[in-house]
Amino acid sequence: MSDPTLILRVRNLTARIATRKEEIHAVRGISFDIAAGEAVGFVGESGCGKSVTARAIMRLAPEGTSIALGGSVDFMGQDLLQLDEKAMRDLRGRRIAMVFQDPMTSLNPVMTIGSQIDDIVRRHTELRGRAIRQRTVELLNLVGIPNPERRADNHPHQFSGGMRQRVLIAIAISCDPDLLIADEPTTALDVTVQAQILRLLMRLREERGMSLMLITHDFGVVAGMVERVNVMYRGEIVESGSVERVFAEPAHEYTRALLHAVPRLDTAGRVL
Amino acid sequence: MIRVVLTRFAWTLVILLGVSFVAFMLMRALPGDFAIAAAGSQSVSPEVLDAIRRDLGLDRPLLEQYFLWLGHALTGDLGRSFVTKQPVLSELPARFVVTFQLTLIAAIIAMTMGIATGLASARMRGRTDWFVRIYNGLILAVPNFVVATLIVLLAGLYFPQLSIFNYTPFLSDPIANLGSLLLPAFSLALAVSVTISENTRAAVLEISSQDFVMVARAKGLLPRTVLRNYLVRNALTPIITVTGLQVASLLGGSILVETIFAIPGMGQYLFDSINSRDYPVIQAIVVLAASVVILVNMLVDIAYARVDARVKA
Ligand SMILES: Nc1ncnc2c1ncn2[C@@H]1O[C@H](COP(=O)(O)OP(=O)(O)OP(=O)(O)O)[C@@H](O)[C@H]1O
Ligand SMILES: [Mg+2]
C-alpha cells in the first residue's frame, strides 16, 4: 500500500445480491479510504447499501443469499476479496470487528453472556482456561457492565437493550481489532441510551487507536463522532468530505435533502 | 415450585382417570365380548355364555363395572387376565420391559437419523437437501406396516441367518437380545425419524437467518463452533418437542411392529388381548401407556429448562 497510514482502501467495490427472482445491484462501484485511528461516517437512507458495504468488507453474506463482490478491499496491504475463507475467518473478529444494529437479536439466547465473549477470546488469543474468563470479565467491566463476574453468567434475556449493545461492543473489541465497523449501533435504542453507547464507542476508539467505520442514517449521530463522512445514495457514494464541510455546504442535492430531513442534535433537545 | 409439581400431579391423575374411563367404555363398545371370543367358532348355548359373563361380572351395569375396576386399581390390584386367569401384574412388567427396550432403541435410532439428515439437509442444501426431502416424503407416504413387512420379507430372503423371529430375552443373552430388536426398532423408527428430520431442517433453517448467527460468523468462529453452539443448541428446543410428541406414536407403532416381528412385548400383548376381549389386560396396558406418555412429556419440560434458560419451572 502506498500510504502507510491508510488501514482500509476500497476501490470500485461492487456487490450484486442474487435472489431467486432478481439480481440486486446493491453497491455500485464505491471507493473510499480509512486511515489508521480515523473515524469515518457513512450516511444514507434506508436501503442505500450501507449494510451490504459493511458486510462486503467482512465478506459475510446473509444465510441463503449469494453475493458477488467486485473491485478491491485493501486492508493493511491485503486484498480481502482475494483471501480464501479460512484466512478470512482468522481475520474476522480479530483484525476487523463489527457491531450490528439490533442488540435484541444479536446475542444467542441459549448461551450465557460470558460464554459468548469467551468463545471469541478462545478463538483468537492464546489465553486458555481461567484466563479466558478473566479477560471476559475485564471486557465487560470496560464497557460499563456493573458486577461483571456475576453478570457474565446471566443470559441475554436478563439484559436490557443498551446493556446488550455494550456486550456486543465488548465482543467486538475483545481482540483489539484495527478496524471496528459499527452498523447503526444505536438505531434500536432509546435516545438517552444512544448517547451513552456513542460515548462508549468514542472512548474505546481513542483508548485503543482503532479505526471506526460508523454507519447511520442519522446525520445527528455522525456529527460529533467522526472526522469525515461519506454520503451514500442508491449504492453509490455521492459526496464525501469533512463533517464540517458537508454540514456547512452540502454539494449534492441528496445530501441537502438528508440534512433537512433530520433534526439537528442541538435543536432536537429544544423540540422535546 | 412445590405448587407447580402438585398441580401437575393432580392433572396427571385427572388425565389417567379420563383415559381409563374412555378406554373402558370403548372396549365394551366393540362388537362381541370375552365370552363370545372364548367360545370362538364353537356353538355354545346362550346359557353357558351367560354363566361365563356372570362369573366375570360382565353382566353388571357398565358404570358399576368401571368403579369396581377403579376401586381395585387404586389399591394396586389390576385384576386377573380372563384368558390365563393369572394376575395381570404377573405378566405385564416383563412385557413392558421388552417394549421399553424396543421403543428406547427406536427413539435413539430415530433421533440420530432424524437430526443427522435434518442437519445435513439444512446446512448443505442443494442436492443433499433434495435427496433428504424426497426420501422423507416417500417414507411418510408409505405406511409403517408396509415398511415393517418389507423389512421382514427382505431380511428373510437375503439374510436368512438373521433369525428375526427369534426373540432372545435380555437376561439370557444381552447381545442376541439387541440383535433381535435392531430390525424391529429400525422399522419402528423410520417414520418417526422422518418427522424429526423435517422439524430439525425447518428449525435449523429458521435459526440460520437469525442475527446472532451472523454475529457468530463475524467473530470468526469456526463453522463447527457456530453449528454446535449457535445453530444446534437453538434448534434443540423444537427437536425435543417433536421427539417427545413422537413417543406416543412409537408406543402405538410398537403394537404393529411387535405383532409383525413376533416380539413378546406390551404391543403384541395388547393386540392379543383385544382379539380375545381380555378386558383387564387391555385396561392395564392402556393406563400404563398413558402414564408413560405423560411421564415423557414431563421429562421434555425438564429438558427444556436445561436447554433454554428462559424457560423456568
Ligand atoms: N439478504 C438480502 N437479500 C436480498 N436483497 C438484499 C439483502 N440484503 C440487502 N438487500 C438489498 O440490498 C440493498 C441495500 O441494502 P442494505 O441493507 O445495505 O441497506 P442499508 O443502507 O443498510 O439500509 P438500512 O438503513 O435500512 O439498514 C437494498 O435494496 C436491499 O433490499
Ligand atoms: Mg443496514
XYZ file of C-alpha atoms and ligand atoms in Angstrom:
617
model
C 0.000 0.000 0.000
C 1.386 3.393 -0.937
C 0.180 5.286 2.109
C 1.233 3.502 5.327
C -1.239 5.421 7.439
C -4.156 4.018 5.445
C -5.718 0.979 7.012
C -8.516 0.395 4.502
C -8.503 1.306 0.869
C -11.635 0.336 -1.015
C -11.670 0.740 -4.764
C -14.590 0.366 -7.088
C -16.395 -2.056 -4.768
C -19.490 -3.645 -6.237
C -21.943 -6.081 -4.665
C -24.637 -7.943 -6.535
C -27.097 -9.937 -4.478
C -28.646 -12.833 -6.321
C -32.087 -13.723 -5.059
C -34.381 -16.300 -6.570
C -36.272 -13.687 -8.526
C -33.779 -10.998 -9.444
C -30.285 -9.670 -9.089
C -29.958 -6.581 -6.923
C -27.053 -4.294 -7.649
C -26.767 -3.115 -4.035
C -23.329 -1.481 -4.176
C -22.345 0.158 -7.468
C -18.622 0.786 -7.505
C -17.730 2.770 -4.432
C -14.247 3.900 -3.371
C -13.119 5.263 -0.022
C -10.203 5.241 2.408
C -9.990 4.922 6.158
C -6.776 5.997 7.870
C -5.338 4.389 10.985
C -7.188 5.676 14.035
C -9.654 7.604 11.933
C -13.421 7.603 12.359
C -15.388 7.769 9.149
C -19.125 8.102 8.904
C -21.387 6.537 6.300
C -24.751 8.177 5.989
C -27.671 7.434 3.726
C -31.302 6.499 3.702
C -32.601 3.018 4.348
C -31.755 0.571 1.572
C -28.939 2.606 0.049
C -26.407 -0.175 0.591
C -24.642 0.748 3.825
C -25.003 -2.658 5.457
C -24.127 -4.510 2.277
C -20.935 -2.434 2.054
C -20.040 -3.271 5.651
C -20.670 -6.958 5.142
C -18.778 -6.912 1.857
C -15.667 -5.801 3.740
C -16.190 -8.671 6.200
C -17.155 -10.973 3.322
C -20.316 -12.009 5.177
C -23.379 -12.907 3.170
C -26.699 -13.414 4.934
C -27.715 -17.064 5.144
C -29.200 -18.375 1.916
C -28.091 -15.496 -0.318
C -25.099 -15.342 -2.567
C -23.353 -12.045 -3.117
C -20.924 -11.440 -5.953
C -18.295 -8.881 -4.994
C -16.116 -6.892 -7.372
C -13.356 -4.309 -7.070
C -10.824 -4.425 -4.265
C -10.808 -4.098 -0.493
C -7.240 -3.423 0.503
C -6.908 -3.959 4.245
C -3.359 -3.256 5.514
C -1.810 -4.466 2.311
C -4.038 -7.490 1.672
C -6.901 -7.581 -0.792
C -9.649 -9.151 1.293
C -11.618 -10.112 -1.795
C -8.766 -12.409 -2.816
C -8.377 -14.184 0.551
C -9.676 -17.707 0.990
C -12.437 -18.365 3.517
C -10.060 -19.753 6.137
C -7.799 -16.695 6.075
C -10.897 -14.537 6.190
C -12.151 -16.375 9.295
C -8.835 -15.785 11.033
C -9.216 -12.107 10.309
C -12.857 -11.643 11.277
C -13.308 -10.638 14.870
C -9.567 -10.257 15.332
C -8.451 -7.536 12.872
C -11.864 -6.302 11.754
C -14.820 -6.491 14.091
C -18.417 -5.494 13.680
C -21.254 -4.238 15.872
C -24.729 -4.754 14.468
C -27.932 -2.802 14.542
C -30.245 -4.815 16.733
C -28.848 -5.841 20.114
C -32.082 -7.652 20.978
C -31.490 -10.329 18.344
C -27.710 -10.290 18.069
C -26.973 -12.449 21.108
C -27.524 -16.186 21.291
C -30.473 -16.659 23.699
C -29.336 -20.054 24.976
C -25.738 -19.156 25.840
C -24.632 -17.051 28.782
C -23.260 -13.582 28.115
C -19.863 -14.678 29.378
C -19.554 -17.707 27.163
C -20.379 -15.603 24.110
C -17.327 -13.492 24.868
C -15.245 -16.494 25.939
C -15.625 -18.125 22.549
C -14.152 -15.287 20.531
C -11.322 -14.861 23.063
C -10.565 -18.587 22.850
C -10.701 -18.451 19.069
C -8.267 -15.589 18.526
C -5.960 -15.413 21.548
C -3.500 -17.694 23.295
C -5.442 -17.442 26.567
C -6.778 -20.719 27.971
C -8.763 -21.930 30.954
C -9.475 -19.418 33.705
C -7.529 -16.698 31.917
C -10.247 -16.570 29.261
C -12.978 -15.805 31.759
C -10.726 -13.229 33.427
C -10.380 -11.461 30.114
C -14.151 -11.674 29.548
C -14.849 -10.077 32.924
C -12.290 -7.357 32.169
C -14.033 -6.615 28.891
C -17.474 -6.450 30.499
C -16.056 -4.072 33.047
C -14.503 -1.982 30.302
C -17.824 -1.461 28.524
C -19.513 -0.487 31.768
C -21.405 -3.584 32.893
C -21.694 -3.475 36.698
C -20.891 -6.667 38.644
C -19.219 -8.252 35.619
C -18.242 -11.527 37.370
C -21.833 -12.230 38.276
C -23.387 -10.807 35.120
C -21.190 -12.978 32.925
C -23.300 -15.952 33.995
C -26.557 -14.258 33.001
C -28.395 -14.995 29.797
C -29.186 -12.253 27.266
C -32.852 -12.047 28.285
C -31.710 -10.733 31.657
C -30.085 -7.702 29.982
C -31.665 -4.512 28.660
C -31.125 -3.381 25.066
C -28.441 -0.892 25.982
C -26.623 -3.462 28.126
C -26.748 -5.975 25.305
C -25.243 -3.480 22.909
C -22.467 -2.961 25.458
C -21.911 -6.714 25.473
C -21.755 -6.746 21.682
C -19.233 -3.941 21.790
C -17.221 -5.946 24.333
C -17.263 -8.864 21.890
C -16.167 -6.602 19.048
C -13.213 -5.069 20.874
C -12.207 -8.314 22.623
C -9.288 -8.997 20.298
C -8.161 -5.421 19.796
C -9.224 -5.049 16.165
C -7.622 -2.486 13.876
C -10.975 -1.586 12.390
C -14.374 -1.530 14.062
C -17.411 -1.402 11.813
C -20.491 -0.185 13.665
C -23.624 -0.657 11.568
C -26.282 1.629 13.044
C -25.237 0.662 16.581
C -27.802 2.932 18.229
C -30.790 2.839 15.897
C -32.672 0.319 18.023
C -32.022 2.090 21.328
C -33.668 4.847 23.394
C -32.325 8.340 22.824
C -30.606 8.558 26.220
C -29.025 5.138 25.786
C -27.934 6.103 22.261
C -25.768 8.888 23.616
C -24.168 6.548 26.177
C -23.326 3.945 23.561
C -21.863 6.558 21.211
C -19.725 7.963 24.038
C -18.537 4.453 24.855
C -17.563 3.851 21.238
C -15.676 7.150 21.106
C -13.841 6.426 24.334
C -12.794 2.968 23.224
C -11.670 4.233 19.853
C -9.468 6.866 21.448
C -8.043 4.498 24.075
C -7.212 1.839 21.545
C -6.443 3.867 18.471
C -8.864 1.773 16.415
C -10.296 2.994 13.161
C -14.060 3.295 13.180
C -16.469 2.939 10.325
C -19.698 4.354 11.700
C -22.803 3.632 9.672
C -26.008 5.528 10.310
C -28.927 7.106 8.546
C -28.866 9.946 11.067
C -26.620 12.941 10.466
C -27.091 13.865 14.106
C -25.270 10.719 15.201
C -22.354 11.333 12.908
C -21.842 14.988 13.845
C -19.747 14.792 16.995
C -18.294 11.363 16.271
C -16.323 11.371 13.047
C -13.890 13.469 11.084
C -15.053 12.536 7.624
C -18.342 11.438 6.219
C -19.398 9.597 3.066
C -22.933 10.121 1.878
C -24.416 7.090 0.128
C -27.340 7.062 -2.224
C -28.594 4.066 -4.206
C -25.419 2.062 -3.868
C -23.055 4.903 -4.639
C -21.085 7.443 -2.630
C -22.444 10.740 -3.858
C -20.496 13.017 -1.597
C -17.633 12.833 0.835
C -15.628 15.263 2.895
C -15.062 16.565 6.391
C -18.138 16.698 8.563
C -17.927 20.492 8.850
C -17.735 20.937 5.112
C -20.597 18.571 4.311
C -22.762 20.156 7.000
C -21.946 23.718 6.014
C -22.072 23.458 2.267
C -23.507 20.151 1.055
C -22.567 19.819 -2.591
C -25.023 17.150 -3.571
C -28.711 17.721 -3.735
C -29.415 14.462 -1.929
C -27.188 15.454 1.000
C -29.117 18.678 1.335
C -32.353 16.747 1.415
C -30.946 14.410 4.064
C -29.769 17.286 6.219
C -33.197 18.848 6.075
C -34.961 15.616 6.871
C -33.019 15.030 10.085
C -33.431 17.299 13.096
C -30.051 18.537 14.295
C -28.969 17.163 17.645
C -28.681 20.638 19.196
C -32.208 21.637 18.195
C -33.732 18.239 18.877
C -33.457 18.828 22.636
C -35.438 22.016 22.411
C -38.250 20.452 20.433
C -38.800 17.935 23.213
C -42.165 -24.830 42.749
C -43.998 -27.268 45.051
C -47.280 -25.791 43.848
C -46.268 -26.399 40.247
C -45.382 -30.015 40.976
C -48.610 -30.612 42.892
C -50.780 -29.080 40.166
C -49.068 -31.211 37.567
C -49.529 -34.296 39.686
C -53.231 -33.556 40.124
C -53.589 -33.060 36.381
C -51.841 -36.342 35.732
C -54.362 -38.143 37.926
C -57.280 -36.474 36.171
C -55.882 -37.420 32.767
C -55.278 -41.033 33.782
C -58.801 -41.286 35.174
C -60.188 -39.927 31.916
C -58.069 -42.267 29.830
C -59.060 -45.308 31.864
C -62.740 -44.390 31.635
C -62.698 -43.790 27.891
C -60.704 -46.974 27.294
C -63.146 -48.930 29.445
C -66.174 -47.675 27.568
C -64.592 -48.059 24.125
C -63.713 -51.672 24.807
C -67.292 -52.510 25.720
C -68.444 -50.718 22.590
C -66.530 -53.237 20.459
C -68.766 -55.937 18.992
C -68.599 -59.226 20.909
C -67.163 -59.800 24.354
C -64.838 -62.189 26.114
C -67.406 -64.952 26.379
C -68.071 -64.925 22.639
C -64.403 -64.615 21.791
C -63.547 -67.505 24.098
C -66.216 -69.670 22.579
C -64.728 -68.990 19.164
C -66.386 -70.826 16.315
C -67.879 -73.455 18.588
C -71.578 -73.180 19.028
C -72.161 -72.596 22.691
C -75.553 -72.246 24.255
C -76.562 -68.782 25.453
C -76.853 -70.176 28.970
C -73.178 -71.091 29.020
C -72.194 -67.653 27.677
C -74.297 -66.009 30.368
C -72.685 -68.162 33.018
C -69.221 -67.038 31.875
C -70.334 -63.417 31.911
C -71.840 -63.709 35.389
C -68.699 -65.354 36.598
C -66.565 -62.403 35.368
C -69.021 -59.757 36.462
C -69.713 -58.735 32.865
C -73.453 -58.852 33.461
C -73.465 -55.873 35.802
C -74.157 -52.286 34.689
C -71.172 -50.694 32.892
C -70.607 -47.898 35.397
C -70.641 -50.349 38.275
C -68.064 -52.470 36.456
C -65.874 -49.417 35.905
C -65.960 -48.284 39.513
C -65.275 -51.828 40.686
C -62.217 -51.880 38.448
C -61.177 -48.406 39.611
C -61.540 -49.332 43.276
C -59.294 -52.343 42.833
C -56.835 -50.443 40.632
C -56.421 -47.745 43.266
C -55.359 -50.401 45.757
C -52.851 -51.710 43.237
C -54.912 -54.678 42.080
C -55.292 -54.681 38.298
C -57.275 -57.911 38.263
C -56.659 -61.206 36.533
C -56.460 -61.975 32.863
C -59.671 -63.636 31.641
C -57.578 -65.888 29.429
C -54.748 -67.087 31.652
C -56.513 -66.476 34.986
C -53.164 -65.113 36.196
C -52.885 -61.647 37.819
C -52.276 -59.008 35.138
C -49.325 -57.758 37.140
C -47.563 -61.103 36.870
C -47.242 -60.817 33.103
C -47.295 -57.087 32.355
C -43.899 -55.996 33.782
C -41.931 -58.435 31.624
C -43.914 -57.349 28.563
C -43.371 -53.717 29.435
C -39.607 -54.142 29.702
C -39.463 -55.593 26.192
C -41.477 -52.712 24.728
C -39.454 -50.224 26.729
C -36.266 -51.614 25.196
C -37.748 -51.633 21.729
C -39.024 -48.051 21.875
C -35.843 -46.823 23.540
C -33.681 -48.270 20.775
C -36.145 -46.962 18.195
C -36.070 -43.500 19.773
C -32.273 -43.453 19.693
C -32.217 -44.564 16.050
C -34.921 -42.050 15.124
C -33.200 -39.141 16.831
C -29.798 -39.964 15.375
C -31.109 -40.417 11.849
C -33.582 -37.549 12.057
C -31.180 -34.968 13.450
C -28.355 -36.035 11.138
C -30.426 -35.916 7.949
C -32.236 -32.760 9.020
C -28.949 -31.008 9.734
C -27.353 -32.180 6.512
C -30.401 -31.085 4.571
C -30.454 -27.607 6.106
C -26.715 -26.979 6.054
C -25.681 -28.394 2.679
C -28.838 -27.517 0.779
C -28.563 -28.267 -2.931
C -28.585 -31.919 -3.896
C -28.383 -33.284 -0.339
C -31.459 -31.280 0.544
C -33.343 -32.642 -2.454
C -32.384 -36.190 -1.677
C -33.344 -35.980 2.008
C -36.649 -34.320 1.263
C -37.655 -36.838 -1.385
C -36.663 -39.687 0.908
C -38.645 -38.122 3.782
C -41.665 -37.717 1.537
C -41.504 -41.330 0.422
C -41.181 -42.741 3.928
C -44.041 -40.585 5.152
C -46.237 -41.722 2.292
C -45.659 -45.434 2.895
C -47.472 -46.829 5.941
C -45.422 -48.191 8.804
C -46.666 -51.745 8.444
C -45.685 -51.910 4.796
C -42.128 -50.919 5.696
C -42.032 -53.425 8.553
C -43.378 -56.200 6.363
C -40.910 -55.363 3.610
C -38.050 -55.484 6.070
C -39.203 -58.871 7.338
C -39.509 -60.204 3.796
C -36.206 -58.819 2.551
C -34.311 -59.883 5.645
C -35.847 -63.354 5.420
C -34.959 -63.639 1.732
C -31.441 -62.273 1.698
C -30.182 -62.712 5.256
C -31.783 -65.929 6.494
C -29.004 -66.240 9.071
C -30.513 -63.173 10.798
C -33.065 -65.095 12.807
C -35.530 -62.248 13.012
C -38.348 -64.104 14.616
C -36.180 -65.458 17.417
C -36.684 -63.001 20.193
C -33.986 -63.516 22.836
C -34.662 -62.141 26.319
C -32.183 -59.581 27.596
C -31.212 -61.601 30.641
C -30.380 -64.773 28.739
C -28.144 -63.061 26.148
C -27.924 -59.264 26.013
C -26.074 -59.185 22.684
C -28.509 -61.506 20.944
C -31.317 -59.530 22.534
C -30.031 -56.333 20.982
C -29.611 -58.138 17.664
C -33.165 -59.407 17.700
C -34.527 -55.916 18.449
C -32.462 -53.955 15.923
C -34.538 -54.543 12.788
C -37.904 -54.111 14.544
C -36.627 -50.932 16.195
C -35.422 -49.698 12.836
C -38.791 -50.181 11.179
C -40.467 -48.561 14.164
C -38.042 -45.627 13.990
C -38.309 -44.854 10.278
C -41.478 -42.779 10.236
C -40.551 -41.001 13.455
C -37.068 -40.190 12.177
C -38.610 -38.515 9.160
C -40.756 -36.297 11.358
C -37.721 -35.375 13.439
C -35.708 -34.787 10.267
C -38.256 -32.405 8.775
C -38.575 -30.494 12.035
C -34.820 -30.301 12.515
C -34.412 -28.979 8.993
C -37.065 -26.312 9.484
C -35.667 -25.283 12.870
C -32.079 -25.031 11.643
C -33.103 -23.060 8.548
C -35.090 -20.689 10.684
C -32.236 -20.173 13.099
C -29.619 -19.787 10.344
C -31.116 -16.468 9.369
C -31.098 -15.088 12.908
C -28.872 -12.127 13.653
C -26.877 -13.922 16.323
C -25.637 -16.413 13.748
C -24.305 -13.543 11.651
C -22.647 -12.161 14.794
C -21.091 -15.562 15.456
C -19.668 -15.641 11.944
C -18.453 -12.062 12.289
C -16.473 -13.244 15.322
C -14.511 -15.529 13.028
C -15.670 -18.632 14.922
C -15.023 -21.964 13.236
C -18.005 -23.372 11.322
C -18.263 -26.326 13.686
C -18.481 -23.991 16.704
C -21.198 -21.967 15.030
C -23.038 -25.156 14.137
C -22.815 -26.681 17.612
C -23.312 -23.684 19.907
C -25.429 -21.372 17.818
C -27.475 -23.472 15.403
C -27.971 -26.848 17.048
C -28.357 -25.606 20.606
C -31.139 -23.303 19.495
C -32.747 -25.919 17.284
C -32.768 -28.355 20.193
C -35.949 -26.999 21.761
C -38.179 -27.763 18.768
C -36.355 -31.067 18.238
C -37.005 -32.153 21.835
C -40.648 -31.166 21.438
C -41.278 -33.307 18.375
C -39.350 -36.207 19.796
C -41.413 -36.055 22.976
C -44.629 -35.944 20.984
C -43.468 -38.879 18.889
C -43.103 -41.165 21.904
C -46.845 -41.732 21.783
C -46.627 -42.775 18.148
C -43.661 -45.040 18.937
C -45.800 -46.818 21.537
C -48.643 -47.052 19.054
C -46.317 -48.334 16.358
C -44.935 -50.974 18.697
C -48.293 -52.785 18.596
C -47.808 -53.289 14.899
C -44.103 -53.973 14.857
C -44.230 -56.409 17.747
C -47.033 -58.284 16.070
C -45.206 -58.475 12.732
C -41.825 -59.398 14.234
C -43.306 -61.717 16.887
C -41.782 -59.839 19.808
C -43.406 -60.668 23.139
C -43.826 -57.058 24.241
C -46.683 -54.961 25.505
C -47.870 -54.113 21.993
C -48.274 -57.719 20.998
C -49.895 -58.397 24.360
C -52.383 -55.615 23.711
C -53.106 -56.912 20.216
C -53.792 -60.420 21.505
C -55.854 -59.116 24.411
C -58.028 -57.034 22.130
C -58.635 -60.088 19.942
C -59.712 -62.155 22.916
C -61.501 -59.208 24.595
C -59.348 -59.724 27.677
C -60.614 -56.521 29.307
C -58.462 -56.349 32.450
C -55.266 -56.707 30.403
C -56.309 -54.093 27.837
C -57.291 -51.711 30.599
C -53.966 -52.110 32.390
C -51.908 -51.619 29.225
C -53.807 -48.516 28.167
C -53.352 -46.878 31.562
C -49.681 -47.836 31.651
C -49.059 -46.478 28.148
C -50.825 -43.221 29.019
C -48.678 -42.887 32.138
C -45.535 -43.353 30.074
C -46.600 -40.666 27.602
C -47.366 -38.250 30.446
C -44.051 -39.026 32.115
C -42.138 -38.413 28.895
C -43.885 -35.070 28.483
C -42.725 -34.087 31.943
C -39.176 -35.099 31.084
C -39.440 -32.957 27.949
C -40.409 -29.956 30.065
C -37.447 -30.537 32.349
C -35.167 -30.872 29.329
C -36.475 -27.524 28.011
C -35.456 -25.716 31.140
C -31.993 -27.237 30.899
C -31.509 -26.261 27.255
C -33.072 -22.835 27.394
C -32.586 -20.633 30.426
C -35.594 -18.511 29.502
C -37.898 -21.397 30.430
C -38.260 -21.727 34.188
C -40.245 -24.338 36.151
N -30.255 -10.645 2.015
C -30.688 -9.827 1.043
N -31.443 -10.325 0.050
C -31.913 -9.535 -0.929
N -31.682 -8.227 -1.002
C -30.952 -7.648 -0.049
C -30.416 -8.422 1.036
N -29.735 -7.598 1.838
C -29.833 -6.368 1.284
N -30.552 -6.382 0.148
C -30.845 -5.231 -0.735
O -29.685 -4.501 -0.920
C -29.949 -3.107 -0.861
C -29.070 -2.458 0.177
O -29.439 -2.948 1.458
P -28.697 -2.531 2.783
O -29.123 -3.499 3.827
O -27.250 -2.389 2.557
O -29.323 -1.107 3.102
P -28.936 -0.140 4.288
O -28.373 1.073 3.670
O -28.123 -0.850 5.283
O -30.351 0.213 4.871
P -30.832 0.320 6.391
O -30.581 1.719 6.807
O -32.295 0.027 6.308
O -30.082 -0.701 7.187
C -31.417 -2.956 -0.593
O -32.061 -2.695 -1.799
C -31.838 -4.295 -0.070
O -33.151 -4.572 -0.468
Mg -28.428 -1.574 7.267
